[in-house]
Short mmCIF file of N, CA, C and O in Angstrom, two decimals:
data_model
loop_
_atom_site.label_atom_id
_atom_site.label_comp_id
_atom_site.label_asym_id
_atom_site.label_seq_id
_atom_site.Cartn_x
_atom_site.Cartn_y
_atom_site.Cartn_z
N MET G 236 223.28 17.36 -15.06
CA MET G 236 223.34 17.83 -13.68
C MET G 236 222.88 16.70 -12.75
O MET G 236 221.80 16.15 -12.92
N ALA G 237 223.71 16.37 -11.78
CA ALA G 237 223.39 15.29 -10.84
C ALA G 237 222.47 15.80 -9.73
O ALA G 237 222.61 16.92 -9.26
N ARG G 238 221.53 14.96 -9.34
CA ARG G 238 220.67 15.29 -8.21
C ARG G 238 221.43 15.00 -6.93
O ARG G 238 222.35 14.19 -6.90
N MET G 239 221.03 15.65 -5.86
CA MET G 239 221.76 15.52 -4.60
C MET G 239 221.86 14.08 -4.13
O MET G 239 222.93 13.62 -3.75
N LEU G 240 220.78 13.33 -4.15
CA LEU G 240 220.82 11.95 -3.65
C LEU G 240 221.70 11.05 -4.51
O LEU G 240 222.23 10.06 -4.03
N GLU G 241 221.85 11.40 -5.78
CA GLU G 241 222.70 10.60 -6.66
C GLU G 241 224.18 10.78 -6.34
O GLU G 241 225.01 9.98 -6.75
N THR G 242 224.54 11.83 -5.60
CA THR G 242 225.94 12.08 -5.28
C THR G 242 226.34 11.52 -3.91
O THR G 242 227.50 11.64 -3.52
N VAL G 243 225.40 10.89 -3.19
CA VAL G 243 225.68 10.36 -1.86
C VAL G 243 226.51 9.08 -1.95
O VAL G 243 226.21 8.19 -2.74
N ASP G 244 227.54 9.00 -1.13
CA ASP G 244 228.39 7.81 -1.06
C ASP G 244 227.71 6.78 -0.16
O ASP G 244 227.72 6.90 1.07
N LEU G 245 227.10 5.77 -0.76
CA LEU G 245 226.35 4.77 -0.01
C LEU G 245 227.23 3.74 0.69
O LEU G 245 226.73 2.88 1.40
N THR G 246 228.54 3.81 0.50
CA THR G 246 229.44 2.87 1.17
C THR G 246 229.82 3.35 2.57
O THR G 246 230.37 2.59 3.35
N ARG G 247 229.55 4.60 2.88
CA ARG G 247 229.90 5.13 4.20
C ARG G 247 228.99 4.54 5.27
O ARG G 247 227.81 4.33 5.04
N LYS G 248 229.55 4.29 6.44
CA LYS G 248 228.78 3.73 7.55
C LYS G 248 229.05 4.54 8.81
O LYS G 248 230.08 5.17 8.95
N MET G 249 228.11 4.47 9.76
CA MET G 249 228.24 5.17 11.03
C MET G 249 227.87 4.18 12.12
O MET G 249 226.85 3.49 12.01
N ASP G 250 228.69 4.08 13.17
CA ASP G 250 228.34 3.14 14.24
C ASP G 250 227.14 3.65 15.03
O ASP G 250 226.79 4.82 14.97
N ARG G 251 226.49 2.77 15.74
CA ARG G 251 225.23 3.08 16.43
C ARG G 251 225.37 4.23 17.42
O ARG G 251 224.52 5.12 17.46
N ASP G 252 226.44 4.24 18.24
CA ASP G 252 226.62 5.31 19.23
C ASP G 252 226.77 6.67 18.56
O ASP G 252 226.19 7.66 19.00
N CYS G 253 227.54 6.71 17.49
CA CYS G 253 227.73 7.95 16.74
C CYS G 253 226.40 8.42 16.14
O CYS G 253 226.07 9.60 16.18
N TYR G 254 225.63 7.47 15.62
CA TYR G 254 224.33 7.79 15.03
C TYR G 254 223.40 8.40 16.07
O TYR G 254 222.76 9.43 15.82
N VAL G 255 223.32 7.78 17.25
CA VAL G 255 222.44 8.27 18.32
C VAL G 255 222.85 9.68 18.73
O VAL G 255 222.00 10.57 18.90
N ARG G 256 224.16 9.91 18.88
CA ARG G 256 224.64 11.26 19.25
C ARG G 256 224.29 12.28 18.17
O ARG G 256 223.84 13.38 18.46
N GLU G 257 224.48 11.90 16.91
CA GLU G 257 224.21 12.82 15.80
C GLU G 257 222.73 13.14 15.69
O GLU G 257 222.35 14.29 15.49
N VAL G 258 221.88 12.13 15.83
CA VAL G 258 220.43 12.37 15.78
C VAL G 258 220.01 13.29 16.93
O VAL G 258 219.25 14.23 16.72
N SER G 259 220.52 13.04 18.12
CA SER G 259 220.18 13.89 19.27
C SER G 259 220.63 15.33 19.03
O SER G 259 219.87 16.28 19.29
N ARG G 260 221.83 15.49 18.52
CA ARG G 260 222.37 16.83 18.25
C ARG G 260 221.52 17.55 17.20
O ARG G 260 221.17 18.73 17.37
N ARG G 261 221.15 16.84 16.16
CA ARG G 261 220.34 17.45 15.09
C ARG G 261 218.92 17.76 15.57
O ARG G 261 218.33 18.76 15.16
N GLN G 262 218.36 16.93 16.46
CA GLN G 262 217.03 17.21 16.99
C GLN G 262 217.05 18.48 17.84
O GLN G 262 216.12 19.29 17.76
N ILE G 263 218.09 18.66 18.62
CA ILE G 263 218.22 19.88 19.43
C ILE G 263 218.36 21.09 18.51
O ILE G 263 217.72 22.12 18.72
N GLN G 264 219.16 20.95 17.46
CA GLN G 264 219.33 22.03 16.50
C GLN G 264 218.00 22.35 15.81
O GLN G 264 217.64 23.52 15.66
N LEU G 265 217.27 21.32 15.40
CA LEU G 265 215.99 21.52 14.74
C LEU G 265 214.98 22.19 15.66
O LEU G 265 214.22 23.05 15.25
N ARG G 266 214.99 21.80 16.94
CA ARG G 266 214.08 22.43 17.90
C ARG G 266 214.38 23.92 18.03
O ARG G 266 213.47 24.75 18.07
N GLY G 267 215.66 24.28 18.09
CA GLY G 267 216.03 25.69 18.17
C GLY G 267 215.59 26.46 16.94
O GLY G 267 215.06 27.57 17.04
N LEU G 268 215.79 25.87 15.77
CA LEU G 268 215.35 26.52 14.53
C LEU G 268 213.82 26.65 14.50
O LEU G 268 213.29 27.69 14.10
N GLY G 269 213.13 25.58 14.93
CA GLY G 269 211.67 25.62 14.97
C GLY G 269 211.16 26.70 15.91
O GLY G 269 210.17 27.38 15.61
N TYR G 270 211.83 26.89 17.02
CA TYR G 270 211.41 27.92 17.97
C TYR G 270 211.61 29.31 17.38
O TYR G 270 210.76 30.18 17.55
N GLN G 271 212.71 29.51 16.65
CA GLN G 271 212.94 30.80 16.00
C GLN G 271 211.85 31.08 14.96
O GLN G 271 211.37 32.21 14.85
N VAL G 272 211.47 30.06 14.21
CA VAL G 272 210.39 30.21 13.23
C VAL G 272 209.10 30.57 13.94
O VAL G 272 208.34 31.44 13.50
N TYR G 273 208.83 29.91 15.06
CA TYR G 273 207.62 30.18 15.85
C TYR G 273 207.61 31.62 16.34
O TYR G 273 206.60 32.32 16.22
N LEU G 274 208.72 32.09 16.88
CA LEU G 274 208.79 33.46 17.38
C LEU G 274 208.57 34.49 16.27
O LEU G 274 207.95 35.53 16.49
N GLN G 275 209.09 34.19 15.09
CA GLN G 275 208.96 35.11 13.96
C GLN G 275 207.66 34.92 13.18
O GLN G 275 207.39 35.65 12.23
N LYS G 276 206.86 33.93 13.61
CA LYS G 276 205.57 33.62 12.98
C LYS G 276 205.69 33.43 11.47
O LYS G 276 204.92 33.97 10.68
N ARG G 277 206.67 32.62 11.08
CA ARG G 277 206.89 32.33 9.66
C ARG G 277 206.34 30.95 9.30
O ARG G 277 206.56 30.00 10.04
N PRO G 278 205.66 30.85 8.17
CA PRO G 278 205.21 29.52 7.73
C PRO G 278 206.40 28.72 7.20
O PRO G 278 207.33 29.28 6.63
N VAL G 279 206.35 27.42 7.40
CA VAL G 279 207.45 26.55 6.98
C VAL G 279 206.89 25.29 6.33
O VAL G 279 205.89 24.74 6.78
N ILE G 280 207.56 24.86 5.28
CA ILE G 280 207.25 23.57 4.66
C ILE G 280 208.52 22.73 4.75
O ILE G 280 209.60 23.17 4.35
N ILE G 281 208.40 21.53 5.30
CA ILE G 281 209.53 20.61 5.39
C ILE G 281 209.32 19.52 4.35
O ILE G 281 208.28 18.88 4.32
N THR G 282 210.31 19.32 3.49
CA THR G 282 210.22 18.34 2.42
C THR G 282 211.22 17.22 2.66
O THR G 282 212.37 17.48 2.98
N PHE G 283 210.78 15.98 2.50
CA PHE G 283 211.65 14.83 2.62
C PHE G 283 211.88 14.26 1.24
O PHE G 283 210.94 13.87 0.56
N GLU G 284 213.13 14.19 0.82
CA GLU G 284 213.47 13.55 -0.44
C GLU G 284 214.18 12.25 -0.09
O GLU G 284 215.33 12.23 0.33
N ILE G 285 213.43 11.16 -0.25
CA ILE G 285 213.96 9.84 0.12
C ILE G 285 213.61 8.88 -1.01
O ILE G 285 212.52 8.95 -1.58
N TRP G 286 214.53 7.97 -1.34
CA TRP G 286 214.32 7.05 -2.45
C TRP G 286 213.10 6.17 -2.27
O TRP G 286 212.38 5.90 -3.19
N ASP G 287 212.90 5.64 -1.09
CA ASP G 287 211.75 4.78 -0.85
C ASP G 287 211.12 5.13 0.49
O ASP G 287 211.53 6.08 1.13
N ALA G 288 210.14 4.40 0.89
CA ALA G 288 209.40 4.73 2.11
C ALA G 288 210.14 4.34 3.39
O ALA G 288 209.74 4.74 4.47
N ALA G 289 211.20 3.58 3.30
CA ALA G 289 211.90 3.09 4.48
C ALA G 289 212.44 4.24 5.32
O ALA G 289 213.26 5.02 4.86
N GLY G 290 211.95 4.37 6.54
CA GLY G 290 212.48 5.36 7.47
C GLY G 290 211.83 6.72 7.42
O GLY G 290 212.02 7.54 8.30
N LYS G 291 211.07 7.01 6.39
CA LYS G 291 210.47 8.33 6.25
C LYS G 291 209.46 8.60 7.36
O LYS G 291 209.46 9.68 7.95
N GLY G 292 208.63 7.62 7.67
CA GLY G 292 207.64 7.80 8.73
C GLY G 292 208.28 8.06 10.07
O GLY G 292 207.84 8.92 10.84
N GLY G 293 209.36 7.33 10.38
CA GLY G 293 210.08 7.54 11.65
C GLY G 293 210.71 8.91 11.70
O GLY G 293 210.72 9.56 12.74
N ALA G 294 211.25 9.36 10.57
CA ALA G 294 211.87 10.69 10.53
C ALA G 294 210.83 11.77 10.75
O ALA G 294 211.07 12.73 11.50
N ILE G 295 209.67 11.63 10.14
CA ILE G 295 208.60 12.61 10.33
C ILE G 295 208.14 12.62 11.78
O ILE G 295 207.95 13.68 12.38
N LYS G 296 207.99 11.44 12.39
CA LYS G 296 207.59 11.36 13.80
C LYS G 296 208.61 12.04 14.70
O LYS G 296 208.26 12.72 15.66
N ARG G 297 209.92 11.86 14.41
CA ARG G 297 210.95 12.49 15.23
C ARG G 297 210.92 14.02 15.10
O ARG G 297 211.10 14.73 16.08
N VAL G 298 210.66 14.51 13.89
CA VAL G 298 210.56 15.96 13.69
C VAL G 298 209.39 16.52 14.48
O VAL G 298 209.50 17.52 15.17
N ILE G 299 208.25 15.85 14.40
CA ILE G 299 207.07 16.30 15.12
C ILE G 299 207.28 16.21 16.62
O ILE G 299 206.95 17.12 17.37
N ALA G 300 207.88 15.10 17.09
CA ALA G 300 208.13 14.92 18.52
C ALA G 300 209.11 15.97 19.04
O ALA G 300 208.95 16.48 20.14
N THR G 301 210.11 16.30 18.24
CA THR G 301 211.11 17.27 18.66
C THR G 301 210.51 18.66 18.80
O THR G 301 210.87 19.41 19.69
N ASN G 302 209.55 18.99 17.93
CA ASN G 302 208.99 20.34 17.92
C ASN G 302 207.65 20.45 18.61
O ASN G 302 207.12 21.55 18.73
N GLY G 303 207.10 19.33 19.05
CA GLY G 303 205.89 19.30 19.86
C GLY G 303 204.83 20.32 19.47
O GLY G 303 204.25 20.25 18.40
N GLU G 304 204.56 21.25 20.36
CA GLU G 304 203.50 22.24 20.16
C GLU G 304 203.78 23.21 19.03
O GLU G 304 202.88 23.88 18.56
N LEU G 305 205.01 23.31 18.60
CA LEU G 305 205.33 24.25 17.52
C LEU G 305 204.72 23.80 16.20
O LEU G 305 204.52 24.59 15.31
N MET G 306 204.41 22.51 16.11
CA MET G 306 203.82 21.97 14.88
C MET G 306 202.42 21.48 15.19
O MET G 306 202.19 20.29 15.35
N LYS G 307 201.49 22.38 15.29
CA LYS G 307 200.15 22.01 15.70
C LYS G 307 199.41 21.22 14.63
O LYS G 307 198.59 20.38 14.93
N LYS G 308 199.66 21.49 13.35
CA LYS G 308 198.95 20.80 12.28
C LYS G 308 199.94 20.28 11.25
O LYS G 308 200.09 20.87 10.19
N PRO G 309 200.65 19.21 11.54
CA PRO G 309 201.57 18.68 10.53
C PRO G 309 200.79 17.99 9.41
O PRO G 309 199.88 17.21 9.66
N TRP G 310 201.12 18.30 8.19
CA TRP G 310 200.49 17.67 7.03
C TRP G 310 201.55 16.89 6.29
O TRP G 310 202.61 17.39 6.01
N THR G 311 201.25 15.65 5.97
CA THR G 311 202.18 14.85 5.18
C THR G 311 201.43 14.26 4.01
O THR G 311 200.25 13.95 4.12
N LYS G 312 202.10 14.12 2.91
CA LYS G 312 201.48 13.51 1.73
C LYS G 312 202.55 12.76 0.97
O LYS G 312 203.60 13.30 0.69
N CYS G 313 202.30 11.51 0.67
CA CYS G 313 203.23 10.72 -0.12
C CYS G 313 202.76 10.75 -1.57
O CYS G 313 201.59 10.54 -1.86
N TRP G 314 203.65 11.03 -2.46
CA TRP G 314 203.30 11.08 -3.89
C TRP G 314 203.60 9.76 -4.52
O TRP G 314 204.50 9.14 -4.35
#
């Protein structure tokens, strides 16, 4: 059974403008989902599965920045 990251096509590329639009769109989507979780008072755990440390810290910062007050106590741990 293949793991999800092993099935990713690493030859695909995205130009910078498309990347910025996609990140913005996903941040708006994540904020909406985070607000729904907040309204329903549900606990959430967000897991990052990344091969190495490159970019993980920036991704976590963007998630926290997007959800602001909704994430009062973000906990991160690198294994």
